[in-house]
Amino acid sequence: MNSSQWSRRLMLTAGLWLVAAGALAQTPAAPPATFEPRVGQPGKDVVWVPTPQLLVDTMLDMAKLTPSDYLIDLGSGDGRTVITAAKRGARAQGIEYNPDMVKLSQDNAIKEGVTAKASFAKADIFESDFSQATVISMFLLPSINLQLRPKILDLKPGTRIVSNTFTMGDWIADGTTTIGGDCVSWCTALLWIVPAKVAGIWRLPQGDLTLEQEFQMLTGTLGSGPSAARISEAKMLGTEISFTAGGVRYTGRLNGAAMEGTTSGAGAAGTWRATRAGA
């Protein structure tokens, strides 16, 4: 083969490559695969199982969610709780470790038209700040709930916590609702209201109110010396306190270093006020 023939062959080969490259360039690229979550897919701390929509609605009803609330969903999955809260007018944020789930949630929020109220963050729930929330929702294992419990108990009194099925150990729920209908699993909603911390001594005209506290439950005495009466039916519901002593029912509200409210029973209708000792 002489040099002229060799040159023509090179030019023909190069031309064929250019034609092939042009054809490839005109072939549309395959669209990226759409992420589809799978029930039971592994996550950082738990596997993903969606909360039934009816239970989502029940949890938000139990929390008495209003447009003035700020909800944070711990482990927000596909975003349904956040989106439902946003549809009710509340500001809501989801914290989710899986970036694919975060993107799916954001897309779902766009479809539902609630991006002004609903947001999602790729983050670790154990490293996140949720101190500004007025409502916290979650579907986590009991062991994880217990790890989060100290942080939750330090939230502002009155913060409402709702959980799908799983408990907070020996912190008894303030409310429990089980839905029926077509629900066959994960059908129970639990509510806790973060209690104010009131353990200690409080001064009243009729004597000292001495309180011991375990979560929202209270024990103690009212009065001084041998005449002190044991209190019963005593509980904190956020900043609201109630107890019975000497046949008198006391109900009231904590306000800083003071508690005040009304009394009833045993001919004792009236008002009461207590101040924290040393305040």
JSON list of C-alpha atoms in Angstrom, two decimals, residues 37-238:
[
{"chain": "A", "resi": 37, "resn": "PRO", "atom": "CA", "xyz": [-38.54, 4.25, 48.77]},
{"chain": "A", "resi": 38, "resn": "ARG", "atom": "CA", "xyz": [-39.02, 0.66, 49.91]},
{"chain": "A", "resi": 39, "resn": "VAL", "atom": "CA", "xyz": [-40.78, -0.31, 53.12]},
{"chain": "A", "resi": 40, "resn": "GLY", "atom": "CA", "xyz": [-38.10, -1.74, 55.38]},
{"chain": "A", "resi": 41, "resn": "GLN", "atom": "CA", "xyz": [-35.19, -0.05, 53.61]},
{"chain": "A", "resi": 42, "resn": "PRO", "atom": "CA", "xyz": [-32.33, 0.51, 56.06]},
{"chain": "A", "resi": 43, "resn": "GLY", "atom": "CA", "xyz": [-31.60, 3.94, 57.49]},
{"chain": "A", "resi": 44, "resn": "LYS", "atom": "CA", "xyz": [-29.05, 5.33, 59.90]},
{"chain": "A", "resi": 45, "resn": "ASP", "atom": "CA", "xyz": [-30.96, 4.38, 63.06]},
{"chain": "A", "resi": 46, "resn": "VAL", "atom": "CA", "xyz": [-34.17, 2.68, 61.89]},
{"chain": "A", "resi": 47, "resn": "VAL", "atom": "CA", "xyz": [-35.65, 1.07, 58.81]},
{"chain": "A", "resi": 48, "resn": "TRP", "atom": "CA", "xyz": [-38.22, 3.12, 56.92]},
{"chain": "A", "resi": 49, "resn": "VAL", "atom": "CA", "xyz": [-41.89, 2.29, 57.42]},
{"chain": "A", "resi": 50, "resn": "PRO", "atom": "CA", "xyz": [-44.46, 4.95, 56.47]},
{"chain": "A", "resi": 51, "resn": "THR", "atom": "CA", "xyz": [-46.98, 6.15, 59.05]},
{"chain": "A", "resi": 52, "resn": "PRO", "atom": "CA", "xyz": [-50.55, 5.56, 57.84]},
{"chain": "A", "resi": 53, "resn": "GLN", "atom": "CA", "xyz": [-52.10, 8.87, 56.77]},
{"chain": "A", "resi": 54, "resn": "LEU", "atom": "CA", "xyz": [-55.03, 8.40, 59.16]},
{"chain": "A", "resi": 55, "resn": "LEU", "atom": "CA", "xyz": [-52.57, 8.06, 62.04]},
{"chain": "A", "resi": 56, "resn": "VAL", "atom": "CA", "xyz": [-50.69, 11.17, 60.87]},
{"chain": "A", "resi": 57, "resn": "ASP", "atom": "CA", "xyz": [-53.98, 13.07, 61.06]},
{"chain": "A", "resi": 58, "resn": "THR", "atom": "CA", "xyz": [-54.73, 11.58, 64.49]},
{"chain": "A", "resi": 59, "resn": "MET", "atom": "CA", "xyz": [-51.30, 12.53, 65.85]},
{"chain": "A", "resi": 60, "resn": "LEU", "atom": "CA", "xyz": [-51.71, 16.13, 64.72]},
{"chain": "A", "resi": 61, "resn": "ASP", "atom": "CA", "xyz": [-55.24, 16.21, 66.15]},
{"chain": "A", "resi": 62, "resn": "MET", "atom": "CA", "xyz": [-53.94, 14.97, 69.51]},
{"chain": "A", "resi": 63, "resn": "ALA", "atom": "CA", "xyz": [-51.24, 17.65, 69.46]},
{"chain": "A", "resi": 64, "resn": "LYS", "atom": "CA", "xyz": [-53.95, 20.24, 68.73]},
{"chain": "A", "resi": 65, "resn": "LEU", "atom": "CA", "xyz": [-51.79, 21.61, 65.93]},
{"chain": "A", "resi": 66, "resn": "THR", "atom": "CA", "xyz": [-52.70, 25.15, 64.85]},
{"chain": "A", "resi": 67, "resn": "PRO", "atom": "CA", "xyz": [-51.32, 27.56, 62.22]},
{"chain": "A", "resi": 68, "resn": "SER", "atom": "CA", "xyz": [-49.32, 29.26, 64.99]},
{"chain": "A", "resi": 69, "resn": "ASP", "atom": "CA", "xyz": [-47.33, 26.08, 65.70]},
{"chain": "A", "resi": 70, "resn": "TYR", "atom": "CA", "xyz": [-43.90, 25.05, 64.49]},
{"chain": "A", "resi": 71, "resn": "LEU", "atom": "CA", "xyz": [-43.67, 21.28, 64.01]},
{"chain": "A", "resi": 72, "resn": "ILE", "atom": "CA", "xyz": [-40.44, 19.33, 63.64]},
{"chain": "A", "resi": 73, "resn": "ASP", "atom": "CA", "xyz": [-40.64, 15.73, 62.47]},
{"chain": "A", "resi": 74, "resn": "LEU", "atom": "CA", "xyz": [-37.70, 13.61, 63.61]},
{"chain": "A", "resi": 75, "resn": "GLY", "atom": "CA", "xyz": [-36.88, 11.13, 60.86]},
{"chain": "A", "resi": 76, "resn": "SER", "atom": "CA", "xyz": [-39.30, 12.61, 58.35]},
{"chain": "A", "resi": 77, "resn": "GLY", "atom": "CA", "xyz": [-39.12, 9.88, 55.69]},
{"chain": "A", "resi": 78, "resn": "ASP", "atom": "CA", "xyz": [-41.21, 10.75, 52.64]},
{"chain": "A", "resi": 79, "resn": "GLY", "atom": "CA", "xyz": [-42.36, 13.98, 54.29]},
{"chain": "A", "resi": 80, "resn": "ARG", "atom": "CA", "xyz": [-46.03, 13.14, 54.77]},
{"chain": "A", "resi": 81, "resn": "THR", "atom": "CA", "xyz": [-46.27, 14.39, 58.38]},
{"chain": "A", "resi": 82, "resn": "VAL", "atom": "CA", "xyz": [-44.54, 17.67, 57.56]},
{"chain": "A", "resi": 83, "resn": "ILE", "atom": "CA", "xyz": [-46.68, 18.17, 54.45]},
{"chain": "A", "resi": 84, "resn": "THR", "atom": "CA", "xyz": [-49.89, 17.40, 56.37]},
{"chain": "A", "resi": 85, "resn": "ALA", "atom": "CA", "xyz": [-48.93, 19.90, 59.07]},
{"chain": "A", "resi": 86, "resn": "ALA", "atom": "CA", "xyz": [-48.16, 22.52, 56.41]},
{"chain": "A", "resi": 87, "resn": "LYS", "atom": "CA", "xyz": [-51.56, 21.92, 54.82]},
{"chain": "A", "resi": 88, "resn": "ARG", "atom": "CA", "xyz": [-53.07, 22.78, 58.21]},
{"chain": "A", "resi": 89, "resn": "GLY", "atom": "CA", "xyz": [-51.24, 26.10, 58.10]},
{"chain": "A", "resi": 90, "resn": "ALA", "atom": "CA", "xyz": [-48.42, 25.30, 60.52]},
{"chain": "A", "resi": 91, "resn": "ARG", "atom": "CA", "xyz": [-44.77, 25.90, 59.77]},
{"chain": "A", "resi": 92, "resn": "ALA", "atom": "CA", "xyz": [-43.11, 22.49, 59.63]},
{"chain": "A", "resi": 93, "resn": "GLN", "atom": "CA", "xyz": [-39.65, 21.03, 59.13]},
{"chain": "A", "resi": 94, "resn": "GLY", "atom": "CA", "xyz": [-38.50, 17.48, 58.56]},
{"chain": "A", "resi": 95, "resn": "ILE", "atom": "CA", "xyz": [-35.14, 16.19, 59.73]},
{"chain": "A", "resi": 96, "resn": "GLU", "atom": "CA", "xyz": [-34.04, 13.18, 57.69]},
{"chain": "A", "resi": 97, "resn": "TYR", "atom": "CA", "xyz": [-30.62, 11.54, 57.29]},
{"chain": "A", "resi": 98, "resn": "ASN", "atom": "CA", "xyz": [-31.20, 9.90, 53.88]},
{"chain": "A", "resi": 99, "resn": "PRO", "atom": "CA", "xyz": [-30.57, 12.50, 51.12]},
{"chain": "A", "resi": 100, "resn": "ASP", "atom": "CA", "xyz": [-32.76, 10.59, 48.65]},
{"chain": "A", "resi": 101, "resn": "MET", "atom": "CA", "xyz": [-35.68, 10.78, 51.09]},
{"chain": "A", "resi": 102, "resn": "VAL", "atom": "CA", "xyz": [-35.03, 14.49, 51.60]},
{"chain": "A", "resi": 103, "resn": "LYS", "atom": "CA", "xyz": [-35.19, 15.09, 47.85]},
{"chain": "A", "resi": 104, "resn": "LEU", "atom": "CA", "xyz": [-38.34, 12.97, 47.59]},
{"chain": "A", "resi": 105, "resn": "SER", "atom": "CA", "xyz": [-39.93, 14.99, 50.41]},
{"chain": "A", "resi": 106, "resn": "GLN", "atom": "CA", "xyz": [-39.04, 18.27, 48.75]},
{"chain": "A", "resi": 107, "resn": "ASP", "atom": "CA", "xyz": [-40.56, 17.06, 45.48]},
{"chain": "A", "resi": 108, "resn": "ASN", "atom": "CA", "xyz": [-43.70, 15.94, 47.32]},
{"chain": "A", "resi": 109, "resn": "ALA", "atom": "CA", "xyz": [-43.98, 19.35, 48.99]},
{"chain": "A", "resi": 110, "resn": "ILE", "atom": "CA", "xyz": [-43.75, 21.02, 45.58]},
{"chain": "A", "resi": 111, "resn": "LYS", "atom": "CA", "xyz": [-46.50, 18.76, 44.22]},
{"chain": "A", "resi": 112, "resn": "GLU", "atom": "CA", "xyz": [-48.73, 19.61, 47.20]},
{"chain": "A", "resi": 113, "resn": "GLY", "atom": "CA", "xyz": [-48.02, 23.34, 46.93]},
{"chain": "A", "resi": 114, "resn": "VAL", "atom": "CA", "xyz": [-46.77, 23.77, 50.52]},
{"chain": "A", "resi": 115, "resn": "THR", "atom": "CA", "xyz": [-43.14, 24.80, 50.05]},
{"chain": "A", "resi": 116, "resn": "ALA", "atom": "CA", "xyz": [-43.83, 28.12, 51.80]},
{"chain": "A", "resi": 117, "resn": "LYS", "atom": "CA", "xyz": [-44.58, 26.21, 55.02]},
{"chain": "A", "resi": 118, "resn": "ALA", "atom": "CA", "xyz": [-42.75, 22.89, 54.64]},
{"chain": "A", "resi": 119, "resn": "SER", "atom": "CA", "xyz": [-38.98, 22.43, 54.60]},
{"chain": "A", "resi": 120, "resn": "PHE", "atom": "CA", "xyz": [-36.61, 19.48, 54.93]},
{"chain": "A", "resi": 121, "resn": "ALA", "atom": "CA", "xyz": [-33.05, 19.17, 56.15]},
{"chain": "A", "resi": 122, "resn": "LYS", "atom": "CA", "xyz": [-30.54, 16.38, 55.63]},
{"chain": "A", "resi": 123, "resn": "ALA", "atom": "CA", "xyz": [-29.29, 16.00, 59.20]},
{"chain": "A", "resi": 124, "resn": "ASP", "atom": "CA", "xyz": [-28.75, 13.67, 62.15]},
{"chain": "A", "resi": 125, "resn": "ILE", "atom": "CA", "xyz": [-31.57, 13.95, 64.71]},
{"chain": "A", "resi": 126, "resn": "PHE", "atom": "CA", "xyz": [-29.07, 13.51, 67.55]},
{"chain": "A", "resi": 127, "resn": "GLU", "atom": "CA", "xyz": [-27.09, 16.53, 66.37]},
{"chain": "A", "resi": 128, "resn": "SER", "atom": "CA", "xyz": [-30.06, 18.75, 65.49]},
{"chain": "A", "resi": 129, "resn": "ASP", "atom": "CA", "xyz": [-31.53, 21.64, 67.43]},
{"chain": "A", "resi": 130, "resn": "PHE", "atom": "CA", "xyz": [-35.29, 21.32, 67.79]},
{"chain": "A", "resi": 131, "resn": "SER", "atom": "CA", "xyz": [-35.65, 23.62, 70.79]},
{"chain": "A", "resi": 132, "resn": "GLN", "atom": "CA", "xyz": [-37.86, 26.07, 68.87]},
{"chain": "A", "resi": 133, "resn": "ALA", "atom": "CA", "xyz": [-40.50, 23.48, 68.03]},
{"chain": "A", "resi": 134, "resn": "THR", "atom": "CA", "xyz": [-43.90, 23.65, 69.70]},
{"chain": "A", "resi": 135, "resn": "VAL", "atom": "CA", "xyz": [-44.81, 20.19, 68.36]},
{"chain": "A", "resi": 136, "resn": "ILE", "atom": "CA", "xyz": [-42.47, 17.26, 67.72]},
{"chain": "A", "resi": 137, "resn": "SER", "atom": "CA", "xyz": [-43.56, 14.16, 65.82]},
{"chain": "A", "resi": 138, "resn": "MET", "atom": "CA", "xyz": [-41.66, 10.91, 65.44]},
{"chain": "A", "resi": 139, "resn": "PHE", "atom": "CA", "xyz": [-41.81, 7.24, 64.51]},
{"chain": "A", "resi": 140, "resn": "LEU", "atom": "CA", "xyz": [-38.65, 5.91, 66.11]},
{"chain": "A", "resi": 141, "resn": "LEU", "atom": "CA", "xyz": [-37.70, 2.86, 68.15]},
{"chain": "A", "resi": 142, "resn": "PRO", "atom": "CA", "xyz": [-38.16, 2.96, 71.95]},
{"chain": "A", "resi": 143, "resn": "SER", "atom": "CA", "xyz": [-34.38, 2.84, 72.46]},
{"chain": "A", "resi": 144, "resn": "ILE", "atom": "CA", "xyz": [-33.99, 5.97, 70.32]},
{"chain": "A", "resi": 145, "resn": "ASN", "atom": "CA", "xyz": [-36.87, 7.68, 72.11]},
{"chain": "A", "resi": 146, "resn": "LEU", "atom": "CA", "xyz": [-35.05, 7.05, 75.39]},
{"chain": "A", "resi": 147, "resn": "GLN", "atom": "CA", "xyz": [-31.84, 8.54, 74.01]},
{"chain": "A", "resi": 148, "resn": "LEU", "atom": "CA", "xyz": [-33.76, 11.66, 72.96]},
{"chain": "A", "resi": 149, "resn": "ARG", "atom": "CA", "xyz": [-35.84, 11.86, 76.15]},
{"chain": "A", "resi": 150, "resn": "PRO", "atom": "CA", "xyz": [-33.46, 14.01, 78.25]},
{"chain": "A", "resi": 151, "resn": "LYS", "atom": "CA", "xyz": [-33.27, 16.57, 75.45]},
{"chain": "A", "resi": 152, "resn": "ILE", "atom": "CA", "xyz": [-37.04, 16.50, 75.02]},
{"chain": "A", "resi": 153, "resn": "LEU", "atom": "CA", "xyz": [-37.65, 17.00, 78.75]},
{"chain": "A", "resi": 154, "resn": "ASP", "atom": "CA", "xyz": [-35.49, 20.13, 78.62]},
{"chain": "A", "resi": 155, "resn": "LEU", "atom": "CA", "xyz": [-37.72, 21.69, 75.95]},
{"chain": "A", "resi": 156, "resn": "LYS", "atom": "CA", "xyz": [-40.07, 24.54, 76.77]},
{"chain": "A", "resi": 157, "resn": "PRO", "atom": "CA", "xyz": [-42.89, 23.34, 79.06]},
{"chain": "A", "resi": 158, "resn": "GLY", "atom": "CA", "xyz": [-46.03, 22.75, 77.04]},
{"chain": "A", "resi": 159, "resn": "THR", "atom": "CA", "xyz": [-44.22, 21.42, 73.97]},
{"chain": "A", "resi": 160, "resn": "ARG", "atom": "CA", "xyz": [-46.30, 18.57, 72.58]},
{"chain": "A", "resi": 161, "resn": "ILE", "atom": "CA", "xyz": [-44.67, 15.30, 71.54]},
{"chain": "A", "resi": 162, "resn": "VAL", "atom": "CA", "xyz": [-46.53, 12.78, 69.38]},
{"chain": "A", "resi": 163, "resn": "SER", "atom": "CA", "xyz": [-45.23, 9.32, 68.52]},
{"chain": "A", "resi": 164, "resn": "ASN", "atom": "CA", "xyz": [-46.37, 6.52, 66.26]},
{"chain": "A", "resi": 165, "resn": "THR", "atom": "CA", "xyz": [-46.68, 3.41, 68.48]},
{"chain": "A", "resi": 166, "resn": "PHE", "atom": "CA", "xyz": [-43.44, 3.60, 70.44]},
{"chain": "A", "resi": 167, "resn": "THR", "atom": "CA", "xyz": [-43.22, 4.78, 74.04]},
{"chain": "A", "resi": 168, "resn": "MET", "atom": "CA", "xyz": [-40.86, 6.86, 76.18]},
{"chain": "A", "resi": 169, "resn": "GLY", "atom": "CA", "xyz": [-40.10, 4.12, 78.69]},
{"chain": "A", "resi": 170, "resn": "ASP", "atom": "CA", "xyz": [-41.44, 4.96, 82.16]},
{"chain": "A", "resi": 171, "resn": "TRP", "atom": "CA", "xyz": [-42.54, 8.44, 81.07]},
{"chain": "A", "resi": 172, "resn": "ILE", "atom": "CA", "xyz": [-46.24, 7.64, 80.81]},
{"chain": "A", "resi": 173, "resn": "ALA", "atom": "CA", "xyz": [-48.08, 9.19, 77.86]},
{"chain": "A", "resi": 174, "resn": "ASP", "atom": "CA", "xyz": [-50.62, 11.94, 78.58]},
{"chain": "A", "resi": 175, "resn": "GLY", "atom": "CA", "xyz": [-52.86, 10.54, 75.87]},
{"chain": "A", "resi": 176, "resn": "THR", "atom": "CA", "xyz": [-53.18, 7.42, 73.71]},
{"chain": "A", "resi": 177, "resn": "THR", "atom": "CA", "xyz": [-55.42, 6.82, 70.70]},
{"chain": "A", "resi": 178, "resn": "THR", "atom": "CA", "xyz": [-55.69, 3.72, 68.54]},
{"chain": "A", "resi": 179, "resn": "ILE", "atom": "CA", "xyz": [-57.29, 4.08, 65.14]},
{"chain": "A", "resi": 180, "resn": "GLY", "atom": "CA", "xyz": [-59.45, 1.46, 63.48]},
{"chain": "A", "resi": 181, "resn": "GLY", "atom": "CA", "xyz": [-60.72, 1.17, 59.95]},
{"chain": "A", "resi": 182, "resn": "ASP", "atom": "CA", "xyz": [-58.29, -0.44, 57.54]},
{"chain": "A", "resi": 183, "resn": "CYS", "atom": "CA", "xyz": [-55.27, 0.07, 59.80]},
{"chain": "A", "resi": 184, "resn": "VAL", "atom": "CA", "xyz": [-53.67, -3.26, 60.70]},
{"chain": "A", "resi": 185, "resn": "SER", "atom": "CA", "xyz": [-50.25, -2.16, 61.97]},
{"chain": "A", "resi": 186, "resn": "TRP", "atom": "CA", "xyz": [-48.70, 0.98, 63.46]},
{"chain": "A", "resi": 187, "resn": "CYS", "atom": "CA", "xyz": [-52.15, 2.18, 64.49]},
{"chain": "A", "resi": 188, "resn": "THR", "atom": "CA", "xyz": [-51.51, 3.84, 67.88]},
{"chain": "A", "resi": 189, "resn": "ALA", "atom": "CA", "xyz": [-50.68, 7.49, 68.54]},
{"chain": "A", "resi": 190, "resn": "LEU", "atom": "CA", "xyz": [-49.20, 8.66, 71.83]},
{"chain": "A", "resi": 191, "resn": "LEU", "atom": "CA", "xyz": [-49.01, 12.19, 73.22]},
{"chain": "A", "resi": 192, "resn": "TRP", "atom": "CA", "xyz": [-46.76, 13.71, 75.86]},
{"chain": "A", "resi": 193, "resn": "ILE", "atom": "CA", "xyz": [-46.77, 17.32, 77.01]},
{"chain": "A", "resi": 194, "resn": "VAL", "atom": "CA", "xyz": [-43.40, 18.47, 78.33]},
{"chain": "A", "resi": 195, "resn": "PRO", "atom": "CA", "xyz": [-43.96, 19.27, 82.02]},
{"chain": "A", "resi": 196, "resn": "ALA", "atom": "CA", "xyz": [-42.60, 22.29, 83.83]},
{"chain": "A", "resi": 197, "resn": "LYS", "atom": "CA", "xyz": [-40.10, 21.43, 86.56]},
{"chain": "A", "resi": 198, "resn": "VAL", "atom": "CA", "xyz": [-41.68, 22.29, 89.90]},
{"chain": "A", "resi": 199, "resn": "ALA", "atom": "CA", "xyz": [-39.99, 20.00, 92.43]},
{"chain": "A", "resi": 200, "resn": "GLY", "atom": "CA", "xyz": [-39.13, 21.85, 95.64]},
{"chain": "A", "resi": 201, "resn": "ILE", "atom": "CA", "xyz": [-40.84, 23.97, 98.25]},
{"chain": "A", "resi": 202, "resn": "TRP", "atom": "CA", "xyz": [-43.55, 26.54, 97.51]},
{"chain": "A", "resi": 203, "resn": "ARG", "atom": "CA", "xyz": [-44.92, 29.03, 100.04]},
{"chain": "A", "resi": 204, "resn": "LEU", "atom": "CA", "xyz": [-48.67, 29.37, 100.56]},
{"chain": "A", "resi": 205, "resn": "PRO", "atom": "CA", "xyz": [-50.56, 31.20, 103.33]},
{"chain": "A", "resi": 206, "resn": "GLN", "atom": "CA", "xyz": [-51.75, 27.82, 104.67]},
{"chain": "A", "resi": 207, "resn": "GLY", "atom": "CA", "xyz": [-48.22, 26.38, 104.77]},
{"chain": "A", "resi": 208, "resn": "ASP", "atom": "CA", "xyz": [-45.57, 24.96, 102.52]},
{"chain": "A", "resi": 209, "resn": "LEU", "atom": "CA", "xyz": [-46.35, 22.99, 99.38]},
{"chain": "A", "resi": 210, "resn": "THR", "atom": "CA", "xyz": [-43.52, 20.46, 99.12]},
{"chain": "A", "resi": 211, "resn": "LEU", "atom": "CA", "xyz": [-43.37, 18.76, 95.74]},
{"chain": "A", "resi": 212, "resn": "GLU", "atom": "CA", "xyz": [-41.49, 15.76, 94.41]},
{"chain": "A", "resi": 213, "resn": "GLN", "atom": "CA", "xyz": [-41.68, 15.16, 90.67]},
{"chain": "A", "resi": 214, "resn": "GLU", "atom": "CA", "xyz": [-41.25, 12.23, 88.28]},
{"chain": "A", "resi": 215, "resn": "PHE", "atom": "CA", "xyz": [-41.93, 13.46, 84.78]},
{"chain": "A", "resi": 216, "resn": "GLN", "atom": "CA", "xyz": [-45.46, 14.94, 84.93]},
{"chain": "A", "resi": 217, "resn": "MET", "atom": "CA", "xyz": [-46.50, 13.10, 88.11]},
{"chain": "A", "resi": 218, "resn": "LEU", "atom": "CA", "xyz": [-46.28, 14.85, 91.48]},
{"chain": "A", "resi": 219, "resn": "THR", "atom": "CA", "xyz": [-46.26, 13.73, 95.11]},
{"chain": "A", "resi": 220, "resn": "GLY", "atom": "CA", "xyz": [-45.80, 15.74, 98.28]},
{"chain": "A", "resi": 221, "resn": "THR", "atom": "CA", "xyz": [-47.50, 17.54, 101.14]},
{"chain": "A", "resi": 222, "resn": "LEU", "atom": "CA", "xyz": [-49.32, 20.80, 101.84]},
{"chain": "A", "resi": 223, "resn": "GLY", "atom": "CA", "xyz": [-49.03, 22.39, 105.25]},
{"chain": "A", "resi": 224, "resn": "SER", "atom": "CA", "xyz": [-46.53, 22.36, 108.05]},
{"chain": "A", "resi": 225, "resn": "GLY", "atom": "CA", "xyz": [-45.74, 19.92, 110.84]},
{"chain": "A", "resi": 226, "resn": "PRO", "atom": "CA", "xyz": [-48.14, 17.16, 111.91]},
{"chain": "A", "resi": 227, "resn": "SER", "atom": "CA", "xyz": [-51.06, 18.87, 110.16]},
{"chain": "A", "resi": 228, "resn": "ALA", "atom": "CA", "xyz": [-49.44, 18.61, 106.72]},
{"chain": "A", "resi": 229, "resn": "ALA", "atom": "CA", "xyz": [-51.75, 16.82, 104.25]},
{"chain": "A", "resi": 230, "resn": "ARG", "atom": "CA", "xyz": [-50.55, 14.46, 101.59]},
{"chain": "A", "resi": 231, "resn": "ILE", "atom": "CA", "xyz": [-51.45, 15.63, 98.09]},
{"chain": "A", "resi": 232, "resn": "SER", "atom": "CA", "xyz": [-53.13, 13.29, 95.61]},
{"chain": "A", "resi": 233, "resn": "GLU", "atom": "CA", "xyz": [-54.24, 13.30, 91.97]},
{"chain": "A", "resi": 234, "resn": "ALA", "atom": "CA", "xyz": [-51.28, 15.61, 91.37]},
{"chain": "A", "resi": 235, "resn": "LYS", "atom": "CA", "xyz": [-49.98, 16.27, 87.90]},
{"chain": "A", "resi": 236, "resn": "MET", "atom": "CA", "xyz": [-48.24, 18.79, 85.65]},
{"chain": "A", "resi": 237, "resn": "LEU", "atom": "CA", "xyz": [-49.63, 19.23, 82.15]},
{"chain": "A", "resi": 238, "resn": "GLY", "atom": "CA", "xyz": [-47.12, 21.59, 80.61]}
]
